[in-house]
Coordinates of C-alpha atoms in Angstrom, one line a residue:
X1 CA 74.2 115.6 106.4
X2 CA 74.0 113.9 109.8
X3 CA 77.0 112.7 111.7
X4 CA 75.6 109.1 111.7
X5 CA 76.7 108.8 108.0
X6 CA 80.3 109.9 108.7
X7 CA 83.2 107.7 109.8
X8 CA 84.9 108.4 113.1
X9 CA 88.1 109.7 111.4
X10 CA 86.1 112.4 109.6
X11 CA 84.3 113.5 112.8
X12 CA 87.6 113.7 114.7
X13 CA 89.1 115.9 112.0
X14 CA 86.0 118.1 111.8
X15 CA 85.9 118.7 115.6
X16 CA 89.6 119.6 115.4
X17 CA 90.9 116.7 117.5
X18 CA 92.9 115.0 114.8
X19 CA 95.2 116.5 112.1
X20 CA 94.3 115.1 108.7
X21 CA 98.0 114.4 107.8
X22 CA 98.0 111.6 110.4
X23 CA 95.3 109.6 108.5
X24 CA 97.7 107.6 106.3
X25 CA 99.7 106.5 109.4
X26 CA 96.6 105.4 111.2
X27 CA 95.1 103.5 108.2
X28 CA 98.5 101.8 107.7
X29 CA 98.4 100.5 111.3
X30 CA 94.7 99.7 111.0
X31 CA 95.5 97.3 108.1
X32 CA 98.2 95.5 110.2
X33 CA 96.5 95.4 113.7
X34 CA 93.3 94.1 115.1
X35 CA 92.4 97.4 116.7
X36 CA 89.8 100.1 116.2
X37 CA 90.5 103.4 114.6
X38 CA 89.9 105.4 117.8
X39 CA 92.0 103.1 119.9
X40 CA 95.0 103.4 117.5
X41 CA 94.7 107.2 117.7
X42 CA 94.8 107.1 121.5
X43 CA 97.8 104.6 121.5
X44 CA 99.7 106.9 119.1
X45 CA 99.0 109.8 121.4
X46 CA 97.1 111.7 118.6
X47 CA 93.9 112.3 120.5
X48 CA 92.6 112.0 124.1
X49 CA 90.0 109.6 125.4
X50 CA 87.6 112.6 125.8
X51 CA 88.1 113.5 122.1
X52 CA 87.1 109.9 121.1
X53 CA 84.1 109.7 123.4
X54 CA 82.8 113.1 122.1
X55 CA 83.3 111.9 118.5
X56 CA 81.5 108.6 119.2
X57 CA 78.6 110.5 120.8
X58 CA 78.3 112.7 117.7
X59 CA 78.6 109.8 115.3
X60 CA 75.6 108.0 116.9
X61 CA 73.6 111.1 117.8
X62 CA 74.1 110.6 121.5
X63 CA 75.0 112.8 124.5
X64 CA 78.6 112.8 125.9
X65 CA 78.6 112.2 129.7
X66 CA 81.4 113.7 131.7
X67 CA 81.3 111.3 134.7
X68 CA 83.4 113.6 136.9
X69 CA 80.4 116.0 136.9
X70 CA 77.9 113.2 138.1
X71 CA 77.1 112.3 141.6
X72 CA 76.4 108.6 141.4
X73 CA 72.9 107.8 142.8
X74 CA 73.4 105.0 145.5
X75 CA 69.7 104.3 145.6
X76 CA 69.6 103.6 141.9
X77 CA 72.7 101.5 142.2
X78 CA 71.0 99.4 144.9
X79 CA 68.0 98.7 142.6
X80 CA 70.2 97.1 139.9
X81 CA 71.7 93.6 140.3
X82 CA 75.5 93.9 140.9
X83 CA 76.4 91.4 138.2
X84 CA 74.6 93.5 135.5
X85 CA 76.8 96.5 136.2
X86 CA 80.0 94.4 135.9
X87 CA 78.9 92.2 133.0
X88 CA 77.7 95.1 130.8
X89 CA 80.4 97.5 132.1
X90 CA 78.1 100.6 132.4
X91 CA 77.4 103.4 134.9
X92 CA 73.7 103.9 135.7
X93 CA 72.7 107.6 135.7
X94 CA 68.9 107.8 135.9
X95 CA 65.9 105.4 135.8
X96 CA 62.2 105.7 135.7
X97 CA 59.4 103.3 135.0
X98 CA 60.0 103.4 131.2
X99 CA 63.7 103.9 130.7
X100 CA 67.2 103.5 132.2
X101 CA 69.9 106.0 131.3
X102 CA 73.4 104.5 131.2
X103 CA 76.9 105.7 130.4
X104 CA 79.1 103.3 128.4
X105 CA 82.4 103.7 126.6
X106 CA 81.3 101.5 123.7
X107 CA 77.9 102.5 122.1
X108 CA 78.6 100.1 119.2
X109 CA 78.0 97.0 121.2
X110 CA 74.3 96.8 120.2
X111 CA 73.9 93.1 121.2
X112 CA 74.9 93.7 124.8
X113 CA 72.7 96.8 125.0
X114 CA 69.7 94.9 123.6
X115 CA 70.3 92.1 126.2
X116 CA 70.4 94.6 129.0
X117 CA 67.2 96.2 127.7
X118 CA 65.5 92.8 128.0
X119 CA 66.9 92.1 131.5
X120 CA 65.8 95.4 133.0
X121 CA 62.6 95.5 131.0
X122 CA 63.1 99.2 130.2
X123 CA 64.2 101.2 127.2
X124 CA 68.0 101.9 127.4
X125 CA 69.1 105.4 126.7
X126 CA 72.8 105.5 126.1
X127 CA 75.3 108.3 126.8
X128 CA 79.0 108.0 125.9
X129 CA 81.8 108.3 128.6
X130 CA 85.5 107.6 128.4
X131 CA 86.9 104.1 129.2
X132 CA 89.0 105.4 132.1
X133 CA 86.0 107.2 133.7
X134 CA 84.0 103.9 133.6
X135 CA 87.1 102.1 135.1
X136 CA 87.4 104.8 137.8
X137 CA 83.7 104.2 138.8
X138 CA 84.5 100.5 139.4
X139 CA 87.5 101.3 141.5
X140 CA 86.0 104.0 143.7
X141 CA 83.8 104.3 146.7
X142 CA 80.8 102.5 148.1
X143 CA 79.5 101.5 144.7
X144 CA 82.5 99.2 144.2
X145 CA 82.2 97.8 147.8
X146 CA 78.6 96.9 147.2
X147 CA 79.3 95.2 143.8
X148 CA 82.2 93.3 145.4
X149 CA 80.0 92.2 148.3
X150 CA 77.3 90.8 146.0
X151 CA 79.3 89.6 143.1
X152 CA 79.1 85.9 142.4
X153 CA 82.3 83.9 142.4
X154 CA 81.2 81.9 139.4
X155 CA 80.8 85.0 137.4
X156 CA 83.7 87.2 138.2
X157 CA 86.5 84.9 139.2
X158 CA 87.5 81.6 137.7
X159 CA 90.3 79.6 139.1
X160 CA 92.7 78.4 136.4
X161 CA 94.6 75.2 136.7
X162 CA 97.6 74.6 134.4
X163 CA 97.9 71.1 133.0
X164 CA 99.9 69.4 130.3
X165 CA 97.4 70.6 127.6
X166 CA 97.4 74.2 128.6
X167 CA 94.9 75.8 130.9
X168 CA 91.9 74.1 132.5
X169 CA 89.3 76.3 134.2
X170 CA 88.2 74.8 137.5
X171 CA 84.5 75.2 138.5
X172 CA 83.4 75.5 142.1
X173 CA 81.1 72.5 141.8
X174 CA 83.6 70.1 143.3
X175 CA 83.8 72.1 146.6
X176 CA 81.2 71.1 149.2
X177 CA 78.3 73.5 149.6
X178 CA 79.1 74.5 153.2
X179 CA 82.4 76.1 152.2
X180 CA 80.8 78.4 149.5
X181 CA 80.6 81.4 151.9
X182 CA 84.4 81.1 152.3
X183 CA 84.9 80.9 148.5
X184 CA 82.8 84.1 148.3
X185 CA 84.7 85.8 151.1
X186 CA 88.1 85.0 149.5
X187 CA 87.0 86.0 146.0
X188 CA 85.6 89.2 147.2
X189 CA 88.8 89.9 149.2
X190 CA 90.9 89.3 146.1
X191 CA 88.7 91.5 143.9
X192 CA 88.8 94.3 146.5
X193 CA 92.6 94.0 146.9
X194 CA 93.0 94.3 143.1
X195 CA 90.8 97.4 143.0
X196 CA 92.7 99.0 145.8
X197 CA 96.1 98.4 144.2
X198 CA 97.3 96.1 146.9
X199 CA 100.5 94.1 146.3
X200 CA 99.9 91.5 149.1
X201 CA 97.0 90.2 151.1
X202 CA 97.8 89.1 154.7
X203 CA 95.5 86.8 156.6
X204 CA 96.5 86.9 160.2
X205 CA 95.0 85.1 163.2
X206 CA 95.2 86.4 166.8
X207 CA 93.1 86.1 170.0
X208 CA 90.7 88.7 168.6
X209 CA 90.0 86.6 165.5
X210 CA 91.0 86.5 161.8
X211 CA 92.1 89.9 160.3
X212 CA 92.6 90.5 156.6
X213 CA 95.2 93.2 155.7
X214 CA 96.3 94.7 152.4
X215 CA 99.7 96.0 151.6
X216 CA 99.1 99.2 149.6
X217 CA 102.1 101.4 148.6
X218 CA 104.3 99.3 150.8
X219 CA 102.3 99.8 154.1
X220 CA 99.8 97.4 155.7
X221 CA 96.1 98.5 156.2
X222 CA 93.3 96.6 157.8
X223 CA 90.8 95.5 155.2
X224 CA 88.2 94.2 157.6
X225 CA 87.2 94.0 161.2
X226 CA 88.3 90.8 163.0
X227 CA 86.2 87.8 162.0
X228 CA 85.5 84.8 164.3
X229 CA 88.4 82.5 164.9
X230 CA 86.2 79.6 163.5
X231 CA 86.8 81.1 160.0
X232 CA 90.5 80.6 160.1
X233 CA 90.7 76.8 159.3
X234 CA 88.2 77.0 156.3
X235 CA 90.0 80.1 154.8
X236 CA 93.4 78.4 155.0
X237 CA 92.0 75.1 153.7
X238 CA 90.4 76.9 150.7
X239 CA 93.7 78.6 149.9
X240 CA 95.5 75.3 150.1
X241 CA 92.9 73.7 147.7
X242 CA 93.4 76.7 145.3
X243 CA 97.2 76.3 145.4
X244 CA 97.2 72.4 145.4
X245 CA 98.9 72.2 148.8
X246 CA 98.6 69.5 151.4
X247 CA 95.4 70.3 153.5
X248 CA 96.3 67.8 156.2
X249 CA 99.8 69.3 156.9
X250 CA 99.5 72.1 159.4
X251 CA 102.9 72.1 161.2
X252 CA 105.3 73.2 158.5
X253 CA 105.4 76.2 156.2
X254 CA 104.0 75.6 152.7
X255 CA 104.5 77.7 149.5
X256 CA 102.3 77.5 146.4
X257 CA 100.7 79.5 143.6
X258 CA 97.5 79.8 141.8
X259 CA 96.1 81.7 138.8
X260 CA 92.8 83.5 138.5
X261 CA 91.0 84.6 135.4
X262 CA 89.5 88.0 135.9
X263 CA 87.5 89.1 132.8
X264 CA 89.9 88.5 130.0
X265 CA 93.2 88.5 131.8
X266 CA 94.9 86.0 134.1
X267 CA 96.5 87.1 137.3
X268 CA 99.1 85.0 139.2
X269 CA 99.2 84.7 143.0
X270 CA 102.0 83.4 145.2
X271 CA 100.9 82.0 148.5
X272 CA 102.9 81.4 151.7
X273 CA 101.3 79.5 154.6
X274 CA 103.1 79.7 157.9
X275 CA 102.2 77.8 161.1
X276 CA 101.7 79.9 164.3
X277 CA 100.6 79.4 167.9
X278 CA 97.1 80.3 166.8
X279 CA 97.0 77.9 163.8
X280 CA 98.2 79.1 160.4
X281 CA 98.6 82.5 158.8
X282 CA 98.7 83.2 155.0
X283 CA 100.2 85.8 152.7
X284 CA 99.1 86.1 149.1
X285 CA 101.4 88.0 146.8
X286 CA 99.5 89.5 143.8
X287 CA 101.4 89.4 140.5
X288 CA 99.3 91.2 137.9
X289 CA 101.5 90.7 134.9
X290 CA 99.4 92.6 132.5
X291 CA 98.8 95.6 134.7
X292 CA 101.1 98.5 134.9
X293 CA 99.8 100.7 137.7
X294 CA 97.4 103.3 136.3
X295 CA 99.5 106.2 137.7
X296 CA 102.6 105.0 135.7
X297 CA 101.0 106.1 132.4
X298 CA 103.3 103.6 130.6
X299 CA 106.5 102.3 132.0
X300 CA 109.2 105.0 131.6
X301 CA 112.0 106.2 133.8
X302 CA 110.2 109.5 134.2
X303 CA 106.9 107.8 135.4
X304 CA 108.8 106.1 138.3
X305 CA 109.6 109.5 139.8
X306 CA 113.4 109.3 139.4
X307 CA 114.9 112.8 139.4
X308 CA 115.9 114.3 136.0
X309 CA 119.5 114.6 137.2
X310 CA 119.7 110.8 137.8
X311 CA 117.7 109.9 134.7
X312 CA 120.2 111.7 132.4
X313 CA 123.1 109.7 133.9
X314 CA 121.2 106.4 134.1
X315 CA 120.0 106.7 130.5
X316 CA 123.6 107.2 129.3
X317 CA 124.6 103.9 131.0
X318 CA 121.7 101.8 129.8
X319 CA 122.5 102.7 126.2
X320 CA 126.1 101.5 126.4
X321 CA 126.9 98.4 124.3
X322 CA 128.0 96.0 127.1
X323 CA 128.7 95.9 130.8
X324 CA 126.6 95.4 133.9
X325 CA 123.9 97.7 135.2
X326 CA 123.3 96.8 138.9
X327 CA 120.2 98.0 140.9
X328 CA 120.2 97.3 144.6
X329 CA 117.8 97.7 147.5
X330 CA 115.6 95.7 149.9
X331 CA 112.6 93.6 148.8
X332 CA 109.8 95.8 147.5
X333 CA 112.0 98.8 146.6
X334 CA 111.0 98.8 143.0
X335 CA 114.3 97.4 141.6
X336 CA 112.6 95.1 139.0
X337 CA 110.2 97.9 137.9
X338 CA 113.2 100.2 137.2
X339 CA 114.9 97.5 135.1
X340 CA 111.6 96.9 133.2
X341 CA 111.5 100.6 132.4
X342 CA 115.1 100.5 131.3
X343 CA 114.4 97.5 129.0
X344 CA 111.3 99.1 127.6
X345 CA 113.3 102.2 126.7
X346 CA 116.2 100.4 125.0
X347 CA 114.0 97.9 123.2
X348 CA 114.0 98.8 119.5
X349 CA 113.3 95.3 118.0
X350 CA 116.8 95.3 116.5
X351 CA 118.4 93.4 119.4
X352 CA 117.5 90.2 121.2
X353 CA 116.6 90.9 124.9
X354 CA 116.1 87.9 127.2
X355 CA 115.2 88.0 130.9
X356 CA 115.2 85.3 133.6
X357 CA 113.1 86.2 136.6
X358 CA 111.5 84.7 139.8
X359 CA 108.7 85.4 139.2
X360 CA 108.0 87.3 135.9
X361 CA 106.1 90.3 137.3
X362 CA 105.2 92.3 134.1
X363 CA 104.8 91.1 130.6
X364 CA 107.0 93.1 128.2
X365 CA 106.2 93.1 124.6
X366 CA 108.8 91.7 122.2
X367 CA 111.1 90.5 125.0
X368 CA 111.7 86.8 125.8
X369 CA 110.9 86.3 129.5
X370 CA 111.8 83.1 131.3
X371 CA 110.4 82.2 134.8
X372 CA 112.7 80.4 137.2
X373 CA 111.4 76.9 138.1
X374 CA 113.5 75.4 140.8
X375 CA 111.3 72.3 141.2
X376 CA 112.1 71.4 137.6
X377 CA 115.8 72.4 137.9
X378 CA 115.6 75.7 136.1
X379 CA 117.7 77.9 138.4
X380 CA 119.1 81.4 137.7
X381 CA 122.5 79.9 136.9
X382 CA 121.3 77.1 134.7
X383 CA 118.9 79.4 132.9
X384 CA 121.6 82.1 132.4
X385 CA 123.9 79.5 130.8
X386 CA 121.1 78.5 128.3
X387 CA 120.3 82.1 127.6
X388 CA 123.9 82.8 126.5
X389 CA 123.4 80.1 123.8
X390 CA 120.3 81.8 122.6
X391 CA 122.2 84.7 120.9
X392 CA 121.1 87.5 123.2
X393 CA 122.3 91.2 123.0
X394 CA 120.9 92.3 126.3
X395 CA 120.1 90.1 129.4
X396 CA 118.2 90.8 132.6
X397 CA 118.8 88.5 135.6
X398 CA 116.1 89.0 138.1
X399 CA 118.4 88.6 141.1
X400 CA 121.9 87.5 141.9
X401 CA 121.7 85.1 144.9
X402 CA 124.7 82.9 144.6
X403 CA 128.3 82.9 143.4
X404 CA 127.6 80.7 140.3
X405 CA 125.0 83.2 138.9
X406 CA 127.3 86.1 139.8
X407 CA 130.2 84.5 138.0
X408 CA 128.2 83.9 134.8
X409 CA 126.7 87.4 134.9
X410 CA 130.1 89.0 135.2
X411 CA 131.6 86.9 132.4
X412 CA 128.6 87.8 130.2
X413 CA 129.2 91.5 130.8
X414 CA 132.9 91.1 130.0
X415 CA 132.2 89.2 126.7
X416 CA 130.0 91.9 125.0
X417 CA 126.6 91.6 126.6
X418 CA 124.7 94.3 128.4
X419 CA 123.5 92.7 131.7
X420 CA 120.8 94.2 133.9
X421 CA 120.5 92.7 137.4
X422 CA 119.6 93.3 141.0
X423 CA 121.1 92.3 144.3
X424 CA 120.0 92.8 147.9
X425 CA 122.1 95.4 149.6
X426 CA 121.5 98.6 151.5
X427 CA 123.5 101.0 149.4
X428 CA 125.8 101.2 146.4
X429 CA 128.9 100.5 148.5
X430 CA 127.5 97.4 150.2
X431 CA 127.1 95.8 146.8
X432 CA 130.8 95.5 146.4
X433 CA 131.2 93.5 149.6
X434 CA 128.4 91.2 148.5
X435 CA 130.1 90.3 145.3
X436 CA 133.5 89.9 146.9
X437 CA 132.0 87.5 149.5
X438 CA 130.7 85.5 146.5
X439 CA 134.4 85.0 145.6
X440 CA 134.2 87.0 142.4
X441 CA 137.5 88.3 141.2
X442 CA 137.6 92.0 142.2
X443 CA 139.3 93.1 138.9
X444 CA 136.8 91.3 136.7
X445 CA 133.8 92.5 138.7
X446 CA 134.9 96.2 138.7
X447 CA 135.8 96.0 135.0
X448 CA 132.4 94.7 134.1
X449 CA 130.4 97.3 136.1
X450 CA 128.9 100.3 134.3
X451 CA 127.0 101.7 137.3
X452 CA 125.3 100.8 140.6
X453 CA 122.0 102.3 141.5
X454 CA 120.5 102.0 145.0
X455 CA 116.8 102.6 145.3
X456 CA 113.9 103.0 147.7
X457 CA 110.2 103.9 147.3
X458 CA 108.5 106.6 149.3
X459 CA 104.8 107.1 149.3
X460 CA 103.5 110.1 147.3
X461 CA 101.1 112.5 149.0
X462 CA 97.5 112.4 147.7
X463 CA 97.3 115.8 145.8
X464 CA 93.6 116.2 146.7
X465 CA 93.9 116.2 150.5
X466 CA 97.5 117.0 151.5
X467 CA 97.7 119.9 154.0
X468 CA 100.6 122.4 154.5
X469 CA 102.6 122.2 157.7
X470 CA 105.6 123.7 159.5
X471 CA 108.1 121.7 161.6
X472 CA 110.0 123.1 164.6
X473 CA 113.7 123.7 163.9
X474 CA 114.7 121.0 166.4
X475 CA 112.7 118.3 164.5
X476 CA 114.3 119.4 161.2
X477 CA 117.8 119.4 162.7
X478 CA 117.2 115.9 164.1
X479 CA 116.3 114.8 160.5
X480 CA 119.5 116.4 159.1
X481 CA 117.7 119.2 157.3
X482 CA 118.9 122.8 157.7
X483 CA 115.9 124.9 158.9
X484 CA 116.6 127.7 156.4
X485 CA 116.2 125.2 153.5
X486 CA 112.7 124.1 154.8
X487 CA 111.6 127.8 155.3
X488 CA 112.0 128.5 151.6
X489 CA 109.5 125.7 150.7
X490 CA 106.0 124.7 151.6
X491 CA 106.0 121.3 153.4
X492 CA 103.0 119.0 153.5
X493 CA 101.5 116.4 155.8
X494 CA 99.1 113.5 154.9
X495 CA 95.4 114.0 155.7
X496 CA 93.2 111.4 154.0
X497 CA 90.2 111.5 151.8
X498 CA 87.9 109.2 149.7
X499 CA 90.3 109.3 146.7
X500 CA 93.2 107.8 148.7
X501 CA 91.1 105.4 150.8
X502 CA 91.7 107.7 153.9
X503 CA 95.5 106.9 153.8
X504 CA 96.7 110.4 152.7
X505 CA 99.0 108.9 150.1
X506 CA 98.4 107.7 146.5
X507 CA 101.1 105.8 144.7
X508 CA 104.9 105.8 145.3
X509 CA 107.9 107.5 143.9
X510 CA 111.5 106.4 143.6
X511 CA 114.5 107.9 145.4
X512 CA 117.9 106.7 144.1
X513 CA 121.6 107.1 144.5
X514 CA 123.6 106.4 141.3
X515 CA 127.3 105.6 141.3
X516 CA 129.1 106.0 138.0
X517 CA 132.1 103.8 137.7
X518 CA 135.0 106.2 137.1
X519 CA 138.6 105.0 136.9
X520 CA 139.4 106.5 140.4
X521 CA 136.4 104.6 142.0
X522 CA 137.4 101.4 140.2
X523 CA 140.9 101.7 141.5
X524 CA 139.7 102.2 145.1
X525 CA 137.4 99.2 144.8
X526 CA 140.1 96.9 143.5
X527 CA 142.4 98.0 146.4
X528 CA 139.4 97.2 148.7
X529 CA 139.6 100.7 150.2
X530 CA 137.3 101.7 153.1
X531 CA 133.7 102.8 152.5
X532 CA 134.6 106.2 153.9
X533 CA 137.1 106.8 151.2
X534 CA 134.7 105.6 148.5
X535 CA 131.9 107.8 149.8
X536 CA 134.2 110.8 149.9
X537 CA 135.3 110.3 146.3
X538 CA 131.7 109.6 145.2
X539 CA 130.5 112.8 146.8
X540 CA 133.2 114.8 145.1
X541 CA 132.2 113.2 141.7
X542 CA 128.6 114.4 142.1
X543 CA 126.8 111.4 143.6
X544 CA 123.7 112.4 145.6
X545 CA 123.0 109.9 148.3
X546 CA 119.6 108.3 149.2
X547 CA 118.9 110.6 152.2
X548 CA 119.5 113.7 150.2
X549 CA 117.4 112.4 147.4
X550 CA 114.6 111.8 149.9
X551 CA 114.9 115.3 151.4
X552 CA 114.5 116.7 147.8
X553 CA 111.2 114.9 147.5
X554 CA 110.1 116.4 150.9
X555 CA 111.1 119.9 149.9
X556 CA 109.3 119.5 146.5
X557 CA 106.0 118.7 148.4
X558 CA 105.8 115.2 147.1
X559 CA 106.0 113.3 150.4
X560 CA 106.2 113.8 154.2
X561 CA 109.0 114.0 156.8
X562 CA 107.6 111.0 158.5
X563 CA 107.7 109.0 155.3
X564 CA 111.3 109.9 154.4
X565 CA 112.4 109.0 158.0
X566 CA 110.6 105.6 157.6
X567 CA 112.6 104.8 154.5
X568 CA 116.0 106.4 155.0
X569 CA 118.0 107.6 157.9
X570 CA 120.3 110.5 158.8
X571 CA 123.9 109.5 158.0

């Protein structure tokens, strides 16, 4: 009996990838959800992507392709039109005059494979690879660069305009022909930035010309060589058209937003245009709401890199029935992501969770998320008042900026709600001063507070190219590290390879200091005691400060001395 006659569940059980007792659970979900059998198994953590790809290969009598073992043929890649590879989502492996061998994650899509066969005028031989291996091919190396260079803006990126009736997709026909190279340049830049995990795109003008930079893992990198200064005006004009800003106004700052449809998902972009002596500069903030960075493997407190010691303490606080959980740190320190992870963890479906944010950065399933809209009068304070009438159990306030929002948040925490919020401050003790300056009653504030967590992000070393190093004792002492502690561990420096785009780092990890609100600390806060006294008491109660948390990451080989000195300082 051939595998072709068997269903995927039977094959997975026969090859030992899936235990038979899970079948009723999967079939139950299959009846409720519009998902395939294999996808549900992966989402439930019952099988790996490799197990599914191997089973699909057996089911259809095909070969399984482990793409990590293949060296992609650049010459073959150059022979195929770039939009074919993107549209049909395949990796070309071999080609001769009669056939083309491709790896795909979905051998069931016969219509697409037949269309590809007609377009390349060759018989298509299919091999099965995992979905993530196919995705990695599109993210990596020169293949992606070539696809990005050639890809047509009409095909890959569609600008979405929101109107009263929903979404209207704009075509590029209304833009005059002589600006089309600029459209292509900007679309390629946006695609490249998304593939390289950038959070912002900076378009800067200097005497050398126009330079495009990406912020990746919190640090700026040049994305291109300087272009002629004549490109500056058309690039900025195109961005203004996309964001519906005033093209004729060049002397004052302008802020806008636009949305782009990439494949099946929509990505929001915030844009800031700033006048300079050389004309205008622009910064585009990428808000990929549906994307949770691939290295997070799901949004959990563990995936953020917070140490086990702090996770245990923080987890206890987020499961309390009411009070305020306060996360603090500068812009871009991962405060919102930490709160998202906390909300994801406590969300059981039994309680109403509402957030108000500016902007909404990630979409959380089953949680009501409200974007601030100051132009329409929806501020944090006004939104928060309305939220309280919407019968919430848990509330997240994106940021406390003014005394009115602070007042309502504190009252909400005192009246039986669990409130998650962020505030800009350097450490856990500066937060107290911020709230007192907002004229919040010290007793009410301190009574409402469950814990304060200060956070920073340090770049994580690329595991493939990091190199071991030793630092002189004088350098370690300058950084507040006892040399004998460093000698017991292997320390590393960044090097740079293809996997990390030559940066030496890949992804970021959180360092935190968590202050539990004990009765003694509450008492000192109400009496407005000095920071020195508070720090002393906090240290005695087991609080590990940011600098020490950063040093632990260094000694564990996760980051570099230069990186921890960039983010924290010796106290």
